[in-house]
């Protein structure tokens, strides 16, 4: 990042390559769409480039990067909800999401009542479970799990206290546990109603 | 402990266990948790359930980003950088023009003030002369007075004013005779 600060284009390209997957991976679960996640990620990198002169040596670049990402994602979600363009029912367990789960449940019940889901199905269930969380719980969870950030770094990134981070992570994990417990213990699909925003606290 | 807790309230134990799993507990607190785990089966079960849920997140596929994303990102940044430079150049030209205008305005103002100051300085001596005009017009008369006190005595006697000119004319006539 110090080289980027000194206008080294090759260093900036290396930075993009190194962080793009991680950034898009987190944003994809926040804004519910690959295309939008990529657009936001590009905006994040653009802002990093424009603010390169203000980068302080010694500061954690990933914390700075995801702080920008968190702010942009929050703004994007607010703008989308105002324009009513986002499919909020996807977060609340919309028809398409619920139908996919119901279809999966029907397919499963058609075979064996306790058929275990395959890896792809399980991934989809986990993805929907994460999307049932509210934005802040989701961001804290993703930063903790996939960026392996400490509570202090998550607090800095999200602009909240460490106690708030603890609370968000605990709540997120409890909610996920409540949704996914039947699958984990009995191999059953979670009820679609559990993915309709009942856990947005 | 029931697993069907759709909206379980976050309690201190859950927060403690989550922090323990995340490696965020202080050493002393960590030791207390581990002591309890050894003796308390429900406590242990709760930890396992939280860990299982956490491990399920590994089921999520990691994003695979193509090189085209990197390329388009670099293009976007390059375009933005070019726009910034263009904007700066335009701004610099505008700033130069404004600077020249400011310099011209200050110069004109200074010239105006200087002219005014000089004009006032030239006028002042003339003003002095205008103020002293009555004295100058009667200077010949004042030459006859020895002192200001003598003039004050004459004024008290009522010999100044319109009579002063007539008195001068009479004195001259008497001298001629």
GROMACS .gro file of C-alpha atoms in nm:
model
  378
    1UNK     CA    1   0.000   0.000   0.000
    2UNK     CA    2   0.294   0.231   0.060
    3UNK     CA    3   0.396   0.179  -0.301
    4UNK     CA    4   0.042   0.250  -0.412
    5UNK     CA    5   0.058   0.568  -0.208
    6UNK     CA    6   0.365   0.659  -0.411
    7UNK     CA    7   0.167   0.613  -0.735
    8UNK     CA    8   0.300   0.271  -0.829
    9UNK     CA    9   0.036   0.134  -1.069
   10UNK     CA   10   0.176  -0.220  -1.067
   11UNK     CA   11   0.154  -0.227  -0.688
   12UNK     CA   12  -0.208  -0.117  -0.707
   13UNK     CA   13  -0.290  -0.393  -0.953
   14UNK     CA   14  -0.127  -0.646  -0.719
   15UNK     CA   15  -0.337  -0.510  -0.435
   16UNK     CA   16  -0.653  -0.557  -0.640
   17UNK     CA   17  -0.560  -0.915  -0.727
   18UNK     CA   18  -0.480  -0.998  -0.368
   19UNK     CA   19  -0.801  -0.867  -0.214
   20UNK     CA   20  -1.065  -0.891  -0.487
   21UNK     CA   21  -1.187  -1.241  -0.402
   22UNK     CA   22  -1.212  -1.171  -0.032
   23UNK     CA   23  -1.385  -0.841  -0.090
   24UNK     CA   24  -1.638  -0.973  -0.340
   25UNK     CA   25  -1.697  -1.277  -0.121
   26UNK     CA   26  -1.803  -1.062   0.172
   27UNK     CA   27  -1.998  -0.811  -0.037
   28UNK     CA   28  -2.186  -1.089  -0.215
   29UNK     CA   29  -2.347  -1.190   0.112
   30UNK     CA   30  -2.425  -0.833   0.208
   31UNK     CA   31  -2.586  -0.706  -0.110
   32UNK     CA   32  -2.727  -1.036  -0.236
   33UNK     CA   33  -2.593  -1.050  -0.585
   34UNK     CA   34  -2.266  -1.115  -0.762
   35UNK     CA   35  -2.301  -0.834  -1.015
   36UNK     CA   36  -2.374  -0.573  -0.752
   37UNK     CA   37  -2.099  -0.712  -0.531
   38UNK     CA   38  -1.847  -0.671  -0.815
   39UNK     CA   39  -1.967  -0.316  -0.887
   40UNK     CA   40  -1.930  -0.227  -0.522
   41UNK     CA   41  -1.588  -0.390  -0.505
   42UNK     CA   42  -1.471  -0.177  -0.797
   43UNK     CA   43  -1.601   0.132  -0.621
   44UNK     CA   44  -1.413   0.028  -0.307
   45UNK     CA   45  -1.087  -0.004  -0.501
   46UNK     CA   46  -1.149   0.329  -0.671
   47UNK     CA   47  -1.193   0.495  -0.332
   48UNK     CA   48  -0.878   0.327  -0.205
   49UNK     CA   49  -0.690   0.468  -0.504
   50UNK     CA   50  -0.829   0.819  -0.452
   51UNK     CA   51  -0.750   0.814  -0.082
   52UNK     CA   52  -0.406   0.657  -0.125
   53UNK     CA   53  -0.221   0.971  -0.017
   54UNK     CA   54  -0.393   0.964   0.321
   55UNK     CA   55  -0.292   0.608   0.402
   56UNK     CA   56  -0.104   0.592   0.731
   57UNK     CA   57   0.189   0.348   0.745
   58UNK     CA   58   0.137   0.087   1.010
   59UNK     CA   59  -0.242   0.091   0.981
   60UNK     CA   60  -0.399  -0.240   0.882
   61UNK     CA   61  -0.489  -0.221   0.518
   62UNK     CA   62  -0.760  -0.489   0.543
   63UNK     CA   63  -0.936  -0.296   0.820
   64UNK     CA   64  -0.928   0.018   0.608
   65UNK     CA   65  -1.045  -0.171   0.297
   66UNK     CA   66  -1.339  -0.335   0.471
   67UNK     CA   67  -1.434  -0.013   0.647
   68UNK     CA   68  -1.482   0.144   0.305
   69UNK     CA   69  -1.663  -0.170   0.187
   70UNK     CA   70  -1.895  -0.167   0.490
   71UNK     CA   71  -1.985   0.197   0.433
   72UNK     CA   72  -2.049   0.151   0.063
   73UNK     CA   73  -2.254  -0.164   0.121
   74UNK     CA   74  -2.467   0.010   0.384
   75UNK     CA   75  -2.525   0.304   0.150
   76UNK     CA   76  -2.612   0.071  -0.136
   77UNK     CA   77  -2.862  -0.120   0.072
   78UNK     CA   78  -3.024   0.202   0.191
   79UNK     CA   79  -3.045   0.332  -0.165
   80UNK     CA   80  -3.189   0.006  -0.288
   81UNK     CA   81  -3.453  -0.010  -0.019
   82UNK     CA   82  -3.552   0.348  -0.099
   83UNK     CA   83  -3.590   0.264  -0.467
   84UNK     CA   84  -3.765  -0.062  -0.379
   85UNK     CA   85  -3.549  -0.237  -0.633
   86UNK     CA   86  -3.394  -0.490  -0.401
   87UNK     CA   87  -3.586  -0.811  -0.354
   88UNK     CA   88  -3.626  -0.779   0.021
   89UNK     CA   89  -3.822  -1.096   0.038
   90UNK     CA   90  -3.501  -1.273  -0.056
   91UNK     CA   91  -3.366  -1.171   0.284
   92UNK     CA   92  -3.698  -1.251   0.444
   93UNK     CA   93  -3.739  -1.579   0.266
   94UNK     CA   94  -3.912  -1.470  -0.051
   95UNK     CA   95  -4.114  -1.684  -0.278
   96UNK     CA   96  -3.823  -1.779  -0.493
   97UNK     CA   97  -3.606  -1.854  -0.191
   98UNK     CA   98  -3.883  -2.026  -0.002
   99UNK     CA   99  -3.990  -2.217  -0.307
  100UNK     CA  100  -3.642  -2.338  -0.363
  101UNK     CA  101  -3.632  -2.462  -0.006
  102UNK     CA  102  -3.978  -2.610  -0.036
  103UNK     CA  103  -3.880  -2.776  -0.359
  104UNK     CA  104  -3.576  -2.914  -0.193
  105UNK     CA  105  -3.785  -3.029   0.100
  106UNK     CA  106  -4.036  -3.191  -0.134
  107UNK     CA  107  -3.760  -3.362  -0.327
  108UNK     CA  108  -3.605  -3.478  -0.006
  109UNK     CA  109  -3.932  -3.604   0.140
  110UNK     CA  110  -4.000  -3.782  -0.185
  111UNK     CA  111  -3.696  -3.991  -0.132
  112UNK     CA  112  -3.623  -4.033   0.233
  113UNK     CA  113  -3.763  -3.821   0.515
  114UNK     CA  114  -3.421  -3.771   0.658
  115UNK     CA  115  -3.219  -3.756   0.337
  116UNK     CA  116  -2.910  -3.560   0.397
  117UNK     CA  117  -2.849  -3.273   0.165
  118UNK     CA  118  -2.560  -3.285  -0.071
  119UNK     CA  119  -2.286  -3.028  -0.056
  120UNK     CA  120  -2.445  -2.789  -0.306
  121UNK     CA  121  -2.780  -2.798  -0.133
  122UNK     CA  122  -2.618  -2.748   0.204
  123UNK     CA  123  -2.422  -2.450   0.075
  124UNK     CA  124  -2.745  -2.296  -0.050
  125UNK     CA  125  -2.915  -2.355   0.284
  126UNK     CA  126  -2.626  -2.194   0.470
  127UNK     CA  127  -2.626  -1.901   0.228
  128UNK     CA  128  -2.997  -1.841   0.282
  129UNK     CA  129  -2.950  -1.874   0.657
  130UNK     CA  130  -2.684  -1.603   0.651
  131UNK     CA  131  -2.906  -1.379   0.441
  132UNK     CA  132  -3.181  -1.411   0.699
  133UNK     CA  133  -2.962  -1.222   0.945
  134UNK     CA  134  -2.973  -0.845   0.957
  135UNK     CA  135  -2.704  -0.645   0.782
  136UNK     CA  136  -2.492  -0.575   1.090
  137UNK     CA  137  -2.498  -0.934   1.215
  138UNK     CA  138  -2.409  -1.054   0.869
  139UNK     CA  139  -2.116  -0.814   0.829
  140UNK     CA  140  -1.976  -0.895   1.174
  141UNK     CA  141  -2.010  -1.268   1.109
  142UNK     CA  142  -1.844  -1.252   0.767
  143UNK     CA  143  -1.557  -1.038   0.889
  144UNK     CA  144  -1.499  -1.272   1.181
  145UNK     CA  145  -1.529  -1.593   0.982
  146UNK     CA  146  -1.375  -1.514   0.643
  147UNK     CA  147  -1.144  -1.226   0.726
  148UNK     CA  148  -1.053  -1.371   1.067
  149UNK     CA  149  -1.067  -1.023   1.210
  150UNK     CA  150  -1.029  -0.968   1.581
  151UNK     CA  151  -1.308  -0.801   1.773
  152UNK     CA  152  -1.106  -0.480   1.783
  153UNK     CA  153  -1.063  -0.479   1.405
  154UNK     CA  154  -1.429  -0.558   1.347
  155UNK     CA  155  -1.521  -0.273   1.583
  156UNK     CA  156  -1.293  -0.035   1.388
  157UNK     CA  157  -1.429  -0.152   1.054
  158UNK     CA  158  -1.792  -0.118   1.150
  159UNK     CA  159  -1.751   0.189   1.367
  160UNK     CA  160  -1.897   0.024   1.676
  161UNK     CA  161  -1.777  -0.074   2.022
  162UNK     CA  162  -1.618  -0.409   2.107
  163UNK     CA  163  -1.914  -0.489   2.329
  164UNK     CA  164  -2.144  -0.430   2.031
  165UNK     CA  165  -1.929  -0.669   1.825
  166UNK     CA  166  -1.960  -0.937   2.093
  167UNK     CA  167  -2.334  -0.891   2.101
  168UNK     CA  168  -2.370  -0.899   1.722
  169UNK     CA  169  -2.161  -1.213   1.684
  170UNK     CA  170  -2.336  -1.394   1.966
  171UNK     CA  171  -2.676  -1.307   1.830
  172UNK     CA  172  -2.577  -1.404   1.476
  173UNK     CA  173  -2.445  -1.740   1.583
  174UNK     CA  174  -2.746  -1.814   1.799
  175UNK     CA  175  -2.980  -1.727   1.513
  176UNK     CA  176  -2.785  -1.942   1.270
  177UNK     CA  177  -2.790  -2.221   1.521
  178UNK     CA  178  -3.166  -2.195   1.554
  179UNK     CA  179  -3.209  -2.213   1.175
  180UNK     CA  180  -2.960  -2.485   1.099
  181UNK     CA  181  -2.992  -2.706   1.406
  182UNK     CA  182  -3.244  -2.946   1.250
  183UNK     CA  183  -3.016  -3.008   0.958
  184UNK     CA  184  -2.709  -3.048   1.170
  185UNK     CA  185  -2.865  -3.298   1.406
  186UNK     CA  186  -3.127  -3.473   1.201
  187UNK     CA  187  -3.035  -3.407   0.841
  188UNK     CA  188  -3.364  -3.225   0.785
  189UNK     CA  189  -3.420  -2.907   0.593
  190UNK     CA  190  -3.503  -2.601   0.801
  191UNK     CA  191  -3.858  -2.473   0.778
  192UNK     CA  192  -3.890  -2.205   0.509
  193UNK     CA  193  -4.065  -1.976   0.757
  194UNK     CA  194  -3.744  -1.963   0.959
  195UNK     CA  195  -3.580  -1.787   0.665
  196UNK     CA  196  -3.839  -1.515   0.631
  197UNK     CA  197  -3.668  -1.249   0.837
  198UNK     CA  198  -3.772  -1.380   1.174
  199UNK     CA  199  -3.415  -1.345   1.292
  200UNK     CA  200  -3.356  -0.986   1.197
  201UNK     CA  201  -3.269  -0.864   1.547
  202UNK     CA  202  -3.132  -2.736   2.659
  203UNK     CA  203  -3.375  -2.721   2.374
  204UNK     CA  204  -3.238  -2.677   2.027
  205UNK     CA  205  -3.560  -2.522   1.903
  206UNK     CA  206  -3.483  -2.168   2.017
  207UNK     CA  207  -3.581  -1.963   1.715
  208UNK     CA  208  -3.490  -1.632   1.873
  209UNK     CA  209  -3.282  -1.722   2.172
  210UNK     CA  210  -3.190  -1.424   2.377
  211UNK     CA  211  -2.823  -1.354   2.389
  212UNK     CA  212  -2.705  -1.427   2.738
  213UNK     CA  213  -2.374  -1.385   2.908
  214UNK     CA  214  -2.289  -1.752   2.875
  215UNK     CA  215  -2.341  -1.745   2.498
  216UNK     CA  216  -2.127  -1.433   2.467
  217UNK     CA  217  -1.862  -1.593   2.682
  218UNK     CA  218  -1.860  -1.913   2.476
  219UNK     CA  219  -1.853  -1.725   2.144
  220UNK     CA  220  -1.564  -1.512   2.267
  221UNK     CA  221  -1.389  -1.828   2.384
  222UNK     CA  222  -1.428  -1.988   2.040
  223UNK     CA  223  -1.301  -1.668   1.877
  224UNK     CA  224  -0.997  -1.654   2.106
  225UNK     CA  225  -1.104  -1.324   2.251
  226UNK     CA  226  -1.117  -1.415   2.619
  227UNK     CA  227  -0.858  -1.297   2.868
  228UNK     CA  228  -0.636  -1.579   2.996
  229UNK     CA  229  -0.801  -1.593   3.340
  230UNK     CA  230  -1.151  -1.608   3.194
  231UNK     CA  231  -1.035  -1.867   2.943
  232UNK     CA  232  -0.915  -2.086   3.228
  233UNK     CA  233  -1.252  -2.058   3.405
  234UNK     CA  234  -1.436  -2.161   3.089
  235UNK     CA  235  -1.214  -2.461   3.040
  236UNK     CA  236  -1.260  -2.569   3.400
  237UNK     CA  237  -1.634  -2.549   3.359
  238UNK     CA  238  -1.622  -2.739   3.028
  239UNK     CA  239  -1.452  -3.025   3.206
  240UNK     CA  240  -1.730  -3.057   3.465
  241UNK     CA  241  -2.047  -2.921   3.306
  242UNK     CA  242  -2.196  -3.141   3.031
  243UNK     CA  243  -2.473  -2.901   2.920
  244UNK     CA  244  -2.216  -2.621   2.905
  245UNK     CA  245  -1.998  -2.842   2.690
  246UNK     CA  246  -2.290  -2.932   2.462
  247UNK     CA  247  -2.372  -2.565   2.415
  248UNK     CA  248  -2.015  -2.499   2.306
  249UNK     CA  249  -2.024  -2.788   2.060
  250UNK     CA  250  -2.345  -2.664   1.904
  251UNK     CA  251  -2.203  -2.317   1.856
  252UNK     CA  252  -1.890  -2.467   1.703
  253UNK     CA  253  -2.092  -2.688   1.466
  254UNK     CA  254  -2.288  -2.388   1.337
  255UNK     CA  255  -1.963  -2.200   1.287
  256UNK     CA  256  -1.812  -2.488   1.093
  257UNK     CA  257  -2.116  -2.499   0.862
  258UNK     CA  258  -2.010  -2.166   0.721
  259UNK     CA  259  -1.721  -2.350   0.556
  260UNK     CA  260  -1.984  -2.497   0.324
  261UNK     CA  261  -2.010  -2.165   0.151
  262UNK     CA  262  -1.818  -2.160  -0.176
  263UNK     CA  263  -1.538  -1.907  -0.194
  264UNK     CA  264  -1.564  -1.646  -0.464
  265UNK     CA  265  -1.355  -1.710  -0.768
  266UNK     CA  266  -1.282  -1.384  -0.942
  267UNK     CA  267  -1.157  -1.380  -1.295
  268UNK     CA  268  -0.871  -1.175  -1.434
  269UNK     CA  269  -1.121  -0.971  -1.631
  270UNK     CA  270  -1.241  -0.817  -1.306
  271UNK     CA  271  -0.888  -0.702  -1.229
  272UNK     CA  272  -0.852  -0.561  -1.577
  273UNK     CA  273  -1.181  -0.372  -1.573
  274UNK     CA  274  -1.105  -0.241  -1.224
  275UNK     CA  275  -0.771  -0.103  -1.342
  276UNK     CA  276  -0.945   0.057  -1.642
  277UNK     CA  277  -1.205   0.219  -1.419
  278UNK     CA  278  -0.936   0.356  -1.191
  279UNK     CA  279  -0.726   0.479  -1.484
  280UNK     CA  280  -1.026   0.664  -1.631
  281UNK     CA  281  -1.105   0.818  -1.295
  282UNK     CA  282  -0.742   0.923  -1.253
  283UNK     CA  283  -0.745   1.083  -1.599
  284UNK     CA  284  -1.062   1.272  -1.510
  285UNK     CA  285  -0.903   1.390  -1.187
  286UNK     CA  286  -0.598   1.521  -1.374
  287UNK     CA  287  -0.818   1.696  -1.631
  288UNK     CA  288  -1.021   1.852  -1.357
  289UNK     CA  289  -0.707   1.966  -1.179
  290UNK     CA  290  -0.566   2.120  -1.499
  291UNK     CA  291  -0.890   2.306  -1.564
  292UNK     CA  292  -0.896   2.416  -1.207
  293UNK     CA  293  -0.535   2.533  -1.226
  294UNK     CA  294  -0.610   2.748  -1.534
  295UNK     CA  295  -0.910   2.897  -1.359
  296UNK     CA  296  -0.702   2.963  -1.051
  297UNK     CA  297  -0.436   3.138  -1.262
  298UNK     CA  298  -0.699   3.362  -1.423
  299UNK     CA  299  -0.845   3.447  -1.086
  300UNK     CA  300  -0.498   3.526  -0.955
  301UNK     CA  301  -0.433   3.771  -1.241
  302UNK     CA  302  -0.767   3.937  -1.180
  303UNK     CA  303  -0.687   3.970  -0.813
  304UNK     CA  304  -0.345   4.120  -0.884
  305UNK     CA  305  -0.498   4.369  -1.130
  306UNK     CA  306  -0.769   4.466  -0.885
  307UNK     CA  307  -0.516   4.521  -0.605
  308UNK     CA  308  -0.295   4.728  -0.834
  309UNK     CA  309  -0.583   4.949  -0.940
  310UNK     CA  310  -0.695   4.989  -0.583
  311UNK     CA  311  -0.345   5.083  -0.474
  312UNK     CA  312  -0.319   5.335  -0.756
  313UNK     CA  313  -0.654   5.482  -0.660
  314UNK     CA  314  -0.558   5.515  -0.296
  315UNK     CA  315  -0.225   5.667  -0.390
  316UNK     CA  316  -0.391   5.923  -0.616
  317UNK     CA  317  -0.636   6.012  -0.341
  318UNK     CA  318  -0.357   6.049  -0.086
  319UNK     CA  319  -0.156   6.273  -0.319
  320UNK     CA  320  -0.463   6.475  -0.406
  321UNK     CA  321  -0.535   6.537  -0.040
  322UNK     CA  322  -0.174   6.632   0.025
  323UNK     CA  323  -0.177   6.893  -0.254
  324UNK     CA  324  -0.511   7.030  -0.143
  325UNK     CA  325  -0.410   7.074   0.218
  326UNK     CA  326  -0.174   7.370   0.163
  327UNK     CA  327  -0.445   7.534  -0.049
  328UNK     CA  328  -0.696   7.472   0.226
  329UNK     CA  329  -0.461   7.633   0.468
  330UNK     CA  330  -0.441   7.936   0.249
  331UNK     CA  331  -0.820   7.953   0.214
  332UNK     CA  332  -0.857   7.943   0.590
  333UNK     CA  333  -0.600   8.218   0.634
  334UNK     CA  334  -0.753   8.438   0.362
  335UNK     CA  335  -0.922   8.686   0.602
  336UNK     CA  336  -0.589   8.738   0.774
  337UNK     CA  337  -0.408   8.783   0.446
  338UNK     CA  338  -0.664   9.031   0.318
  339UNK     CA  339  -0.608   9.253   0.626
  340UNK     CA  340  -0.240   9.183   0.668
  341UNK     CA  341  -0.145   9.546   0.622
  342UNK     CA  342  -0.371   9.642   0.913
  343UNK     CA  343  -0.229   9.376   1.140
  344UNK     CA  344   0.123   9.507   1.082
  345UNK     CA  345   0.029   9.816   1.286
  346UNK     CA  346  -0.054   9.607   1.595
  347UNK     CA  347   0.228   9.536   1.831
  348UNK     CA  348   0.071   9.245   2.008
  349UNK     CA  349  -0.235   9.032   2.038
  350UNK     CA  350  -0.323   9.196   2.372
  351UNK     CA  351  -0.331   9.534   2.196
  352UNK     CA  352  -0.573   9.389   1.940
  353UNK     CA  353  -0.791   9.246   2.217
  354UNK     CA  354  -0.807   9.587   2.381
  355UNK     CA  355  -0.911   9.742   2.052
  356UNK     CA  356  -1.178   9.475   2.007
  357UNK     CA  357  -1.319   9.547   2.350
  358UNK     CA  358  -1.337   9.909   2.254
  359UNK     CA  359  -1.554   9.804   1.961
  360UNK     CA  360  -1.311   9.925   1.704
  361UNK     CA  361  -1.311   9.601   1.495
  362UNK     CA  362  -1.562   9.474   1.242
  363UNK     CA  363  -1.695   9.695   0.962
  364UNK     CA  364  -1.538   9.998   1.118
  365UNK     CA  365  -1.193   9.853   1.082
  366UNK     CA  366  -1.172   9.926   0.707
  367UNK     CA  367  -1.309  10.283   0.753
  368UNK     CA  368  -1.056  10.347   1.032
  369UNK     CA  369  -0.771  10.241   0.805
  370UNK     CA  370  -0.890  10.471   0.528
  371UNK     CA  371  -0.915  10.767   0.774
  372UNK     CA  372  -0.566  10.707   0.906
  373UNK     CA  373  -0.425  10.710   0.559
  374UNK     CA  374  -0.603  11.033   0.479
  375UNK     CA  375  -0.465  11.199   0.791
  376UNK     CA  376  -0.113  11.092   0.704
  377UNK     CA  377  -0.143  11.245   0.360
  378UNK     CA  378  -0.252  11.573   0.509
   0.00000   0.00000   0.00000
